[in-house]
Coordinates of N, CA, C and O in Angstrom, one line a residue:
X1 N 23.7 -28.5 107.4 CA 24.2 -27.2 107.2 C 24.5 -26.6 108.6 O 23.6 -26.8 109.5
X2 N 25.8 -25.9 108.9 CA 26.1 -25.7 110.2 C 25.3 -23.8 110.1 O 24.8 -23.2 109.1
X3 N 25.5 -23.2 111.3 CA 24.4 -22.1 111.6 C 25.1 -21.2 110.8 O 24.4 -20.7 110.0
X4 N 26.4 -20.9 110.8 CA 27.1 -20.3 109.9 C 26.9 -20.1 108.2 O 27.2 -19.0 107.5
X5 N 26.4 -21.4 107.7 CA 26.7 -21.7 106.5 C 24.8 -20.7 106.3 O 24.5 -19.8 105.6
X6 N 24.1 -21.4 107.3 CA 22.8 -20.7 106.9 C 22.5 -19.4 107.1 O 21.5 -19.0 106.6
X7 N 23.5 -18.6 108.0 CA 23.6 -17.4 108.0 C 24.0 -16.8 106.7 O 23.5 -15.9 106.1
X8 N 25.1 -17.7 106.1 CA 25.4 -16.8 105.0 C 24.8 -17.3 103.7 O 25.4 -16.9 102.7
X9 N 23.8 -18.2 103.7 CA 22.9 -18.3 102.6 C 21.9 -17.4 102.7 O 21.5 -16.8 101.7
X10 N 21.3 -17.0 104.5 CA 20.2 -16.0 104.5 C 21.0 -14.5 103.7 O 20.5 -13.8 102.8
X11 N 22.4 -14.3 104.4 CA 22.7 -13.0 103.9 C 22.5 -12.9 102.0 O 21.9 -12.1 101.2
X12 N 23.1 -13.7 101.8 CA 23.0 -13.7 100.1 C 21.7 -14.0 99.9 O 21.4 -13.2 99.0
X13 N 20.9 -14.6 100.2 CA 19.7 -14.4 99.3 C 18.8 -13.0 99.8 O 17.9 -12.6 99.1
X14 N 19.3 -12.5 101.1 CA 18.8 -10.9 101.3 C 19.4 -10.2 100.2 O 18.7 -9.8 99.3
X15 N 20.6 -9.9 100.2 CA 21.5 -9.5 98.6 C 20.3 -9.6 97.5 O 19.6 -8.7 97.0
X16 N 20.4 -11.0 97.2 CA 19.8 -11.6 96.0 C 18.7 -10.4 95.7 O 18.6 -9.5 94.8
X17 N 17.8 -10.8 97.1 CA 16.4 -10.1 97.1 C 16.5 -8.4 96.9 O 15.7 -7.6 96.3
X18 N 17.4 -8.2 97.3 CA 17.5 -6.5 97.4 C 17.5 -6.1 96.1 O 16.6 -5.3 95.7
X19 N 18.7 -6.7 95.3 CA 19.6 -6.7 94.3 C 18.2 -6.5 93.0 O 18.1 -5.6 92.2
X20 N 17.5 -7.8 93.3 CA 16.7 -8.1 91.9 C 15.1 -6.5 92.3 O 14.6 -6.0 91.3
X21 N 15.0 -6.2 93.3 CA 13.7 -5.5 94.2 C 14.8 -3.9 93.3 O 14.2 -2.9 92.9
X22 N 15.7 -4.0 93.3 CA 16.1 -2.6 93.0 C 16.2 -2.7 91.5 O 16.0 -1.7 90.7
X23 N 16.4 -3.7 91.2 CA 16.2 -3.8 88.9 C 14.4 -3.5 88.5 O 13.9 -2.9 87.5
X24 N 13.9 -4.0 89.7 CA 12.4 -4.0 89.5 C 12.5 -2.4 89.4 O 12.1 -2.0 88.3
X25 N 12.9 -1.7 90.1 CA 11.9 -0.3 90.4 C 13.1 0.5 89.1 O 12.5 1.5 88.7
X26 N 14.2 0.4 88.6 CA 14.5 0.6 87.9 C 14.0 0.4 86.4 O 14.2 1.3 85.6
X27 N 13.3 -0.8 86.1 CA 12.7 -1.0 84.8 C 11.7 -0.7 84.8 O 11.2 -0.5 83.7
X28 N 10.4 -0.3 86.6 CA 9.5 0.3 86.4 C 9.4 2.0 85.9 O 8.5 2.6 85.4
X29 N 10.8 2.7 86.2 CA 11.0 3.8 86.2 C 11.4 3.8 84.5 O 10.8 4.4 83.6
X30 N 12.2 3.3 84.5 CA 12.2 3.0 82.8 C 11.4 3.0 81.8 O 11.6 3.7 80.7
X31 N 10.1 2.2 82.1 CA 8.9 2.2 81.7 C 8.4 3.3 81.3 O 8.5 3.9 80.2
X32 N 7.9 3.8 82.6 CA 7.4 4.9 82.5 C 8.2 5.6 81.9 O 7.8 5.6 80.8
X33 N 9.4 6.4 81.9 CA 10.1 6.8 81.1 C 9.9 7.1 79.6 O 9.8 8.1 78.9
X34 N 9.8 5.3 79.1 CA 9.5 5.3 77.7 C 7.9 5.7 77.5 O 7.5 5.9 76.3
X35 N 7.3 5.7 78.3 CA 5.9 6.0 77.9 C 5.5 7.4 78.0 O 4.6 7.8 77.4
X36 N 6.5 8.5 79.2 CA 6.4 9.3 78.3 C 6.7 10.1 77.1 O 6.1 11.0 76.7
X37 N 8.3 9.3 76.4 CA 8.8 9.7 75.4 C 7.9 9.4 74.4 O 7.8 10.4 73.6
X38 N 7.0 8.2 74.1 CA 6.5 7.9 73.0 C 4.7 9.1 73.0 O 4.0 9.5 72.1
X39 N 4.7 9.2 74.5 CA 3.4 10.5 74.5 C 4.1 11.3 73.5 O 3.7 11.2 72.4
X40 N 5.5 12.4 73.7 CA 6.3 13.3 73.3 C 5.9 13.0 72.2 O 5.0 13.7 71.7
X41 N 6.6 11.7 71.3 CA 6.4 11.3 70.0 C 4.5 11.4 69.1 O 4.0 11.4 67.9
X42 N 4.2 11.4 70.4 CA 2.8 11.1 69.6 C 2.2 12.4 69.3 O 1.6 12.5 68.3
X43 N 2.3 13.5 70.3 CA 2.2 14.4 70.2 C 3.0 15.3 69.0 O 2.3 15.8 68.1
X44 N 4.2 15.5 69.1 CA 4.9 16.2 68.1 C 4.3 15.4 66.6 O 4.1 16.1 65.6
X45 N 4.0 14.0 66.5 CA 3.7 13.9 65.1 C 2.3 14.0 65.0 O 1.8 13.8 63.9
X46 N 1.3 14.3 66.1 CA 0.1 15.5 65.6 C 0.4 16.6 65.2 O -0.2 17.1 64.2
X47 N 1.5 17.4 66.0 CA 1.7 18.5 65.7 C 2.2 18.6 63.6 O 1.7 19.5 62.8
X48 N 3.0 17.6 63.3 CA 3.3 17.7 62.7 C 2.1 17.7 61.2 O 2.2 18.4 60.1
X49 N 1.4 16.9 61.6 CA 0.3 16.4 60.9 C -0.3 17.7 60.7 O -0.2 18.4 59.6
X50 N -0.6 17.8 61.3 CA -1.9 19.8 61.4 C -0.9 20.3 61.1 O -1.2 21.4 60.5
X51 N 0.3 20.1 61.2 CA 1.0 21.6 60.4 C 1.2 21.4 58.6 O 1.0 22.4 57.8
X52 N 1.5 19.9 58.3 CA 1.5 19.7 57.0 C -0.1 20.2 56.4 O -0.2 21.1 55.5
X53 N -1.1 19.7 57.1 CA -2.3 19.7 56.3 C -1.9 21.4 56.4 O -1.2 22.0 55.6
X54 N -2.3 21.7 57.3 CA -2.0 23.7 57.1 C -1.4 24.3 55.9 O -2.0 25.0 55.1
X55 N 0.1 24.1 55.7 CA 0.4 24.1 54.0 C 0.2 23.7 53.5 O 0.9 23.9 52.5
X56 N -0.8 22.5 53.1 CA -1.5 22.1 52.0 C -2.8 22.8 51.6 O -3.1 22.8 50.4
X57 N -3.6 23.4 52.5 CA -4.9 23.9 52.4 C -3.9 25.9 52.1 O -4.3 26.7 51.3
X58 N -2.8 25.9 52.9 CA -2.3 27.1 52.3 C -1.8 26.9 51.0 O -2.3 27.8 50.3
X59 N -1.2 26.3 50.4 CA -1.1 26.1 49.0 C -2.0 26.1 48.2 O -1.8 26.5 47.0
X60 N -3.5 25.3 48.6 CA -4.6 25.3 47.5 C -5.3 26.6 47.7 O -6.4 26.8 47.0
X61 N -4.9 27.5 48.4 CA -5.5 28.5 48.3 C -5.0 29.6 47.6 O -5.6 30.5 47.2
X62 N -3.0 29.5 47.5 CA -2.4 30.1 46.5 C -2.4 29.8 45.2 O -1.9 30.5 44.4
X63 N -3.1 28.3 44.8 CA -3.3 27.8 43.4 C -4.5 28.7 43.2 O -4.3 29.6 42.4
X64 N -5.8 28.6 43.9 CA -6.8 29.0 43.6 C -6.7 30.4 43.5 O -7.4 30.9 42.5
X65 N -6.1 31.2 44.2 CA -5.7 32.6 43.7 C -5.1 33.5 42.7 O -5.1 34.6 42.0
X66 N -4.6 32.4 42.9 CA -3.3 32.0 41.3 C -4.4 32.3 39.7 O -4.6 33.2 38.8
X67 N -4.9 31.0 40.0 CA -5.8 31.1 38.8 C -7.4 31.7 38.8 O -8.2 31.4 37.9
X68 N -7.8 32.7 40.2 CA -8.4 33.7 39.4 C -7.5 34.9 38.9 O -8.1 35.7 38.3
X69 N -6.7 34.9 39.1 CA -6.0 36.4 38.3 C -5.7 36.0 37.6 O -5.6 36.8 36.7
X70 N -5.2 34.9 37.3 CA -4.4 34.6 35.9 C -6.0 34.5 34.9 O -5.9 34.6 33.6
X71 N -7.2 34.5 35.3 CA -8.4 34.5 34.5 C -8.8 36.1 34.5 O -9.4 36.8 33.7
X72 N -8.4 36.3 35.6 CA -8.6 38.3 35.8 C -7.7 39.0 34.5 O -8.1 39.8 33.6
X73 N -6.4 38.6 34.6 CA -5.8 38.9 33.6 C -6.2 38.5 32.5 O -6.4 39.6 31.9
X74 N -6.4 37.5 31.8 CA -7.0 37.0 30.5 C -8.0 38.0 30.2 O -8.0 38.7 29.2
X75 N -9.2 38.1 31.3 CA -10.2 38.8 30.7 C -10.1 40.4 30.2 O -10.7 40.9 29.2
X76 N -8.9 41.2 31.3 CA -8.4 42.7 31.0 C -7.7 42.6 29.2 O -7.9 43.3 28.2
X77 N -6.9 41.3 29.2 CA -5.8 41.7 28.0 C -6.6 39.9 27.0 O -6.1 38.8 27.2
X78 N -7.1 40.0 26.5 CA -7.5 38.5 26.1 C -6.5 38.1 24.9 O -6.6 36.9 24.5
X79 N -5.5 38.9 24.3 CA -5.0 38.9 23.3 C -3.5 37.9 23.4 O -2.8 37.6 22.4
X80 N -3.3 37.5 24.6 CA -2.1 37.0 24.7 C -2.3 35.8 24.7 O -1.4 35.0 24.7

């Protein structure tokens, strides 16, 4: 190999090296990226969770309400 030819194998594989050293910090940035989207995700579907259970325990509390008046009433009028 003449000095030339090895000069421009070193340049290209400095390229190479650059090239692939800048995908690295790109898919590390990426990464992380995705890991805080899926925190985001994890969070909003707690949020979500505690808010369902919340109308559910609010709901059994409008049944349970429900049917003491509906027994409040029976007892005022029992004829119906």
């Amino acid at each position: 190999m003449t000095d030339d030819e090895i000069k421009n194998l070193i340049a290209s594989n400095a390229k190479a090296i650059k090239a692939l050293t800048h995908n690295v910090s790109e898919l590390e940035r990426d990464r992380k990226g995705i890991y805080a989207l899926l925190g985001r995700i994890a969070r909003a579907q707690a949020d979500f969770y505690a808010t369902q259970a919340d109308f559910y325990e609010r709901f059994d509390r409008l049944e349970e309400r429900q049917a003491r008046m509906t027994e409040i009433l029976n007892r005022l009028d029992p004829h119906d």
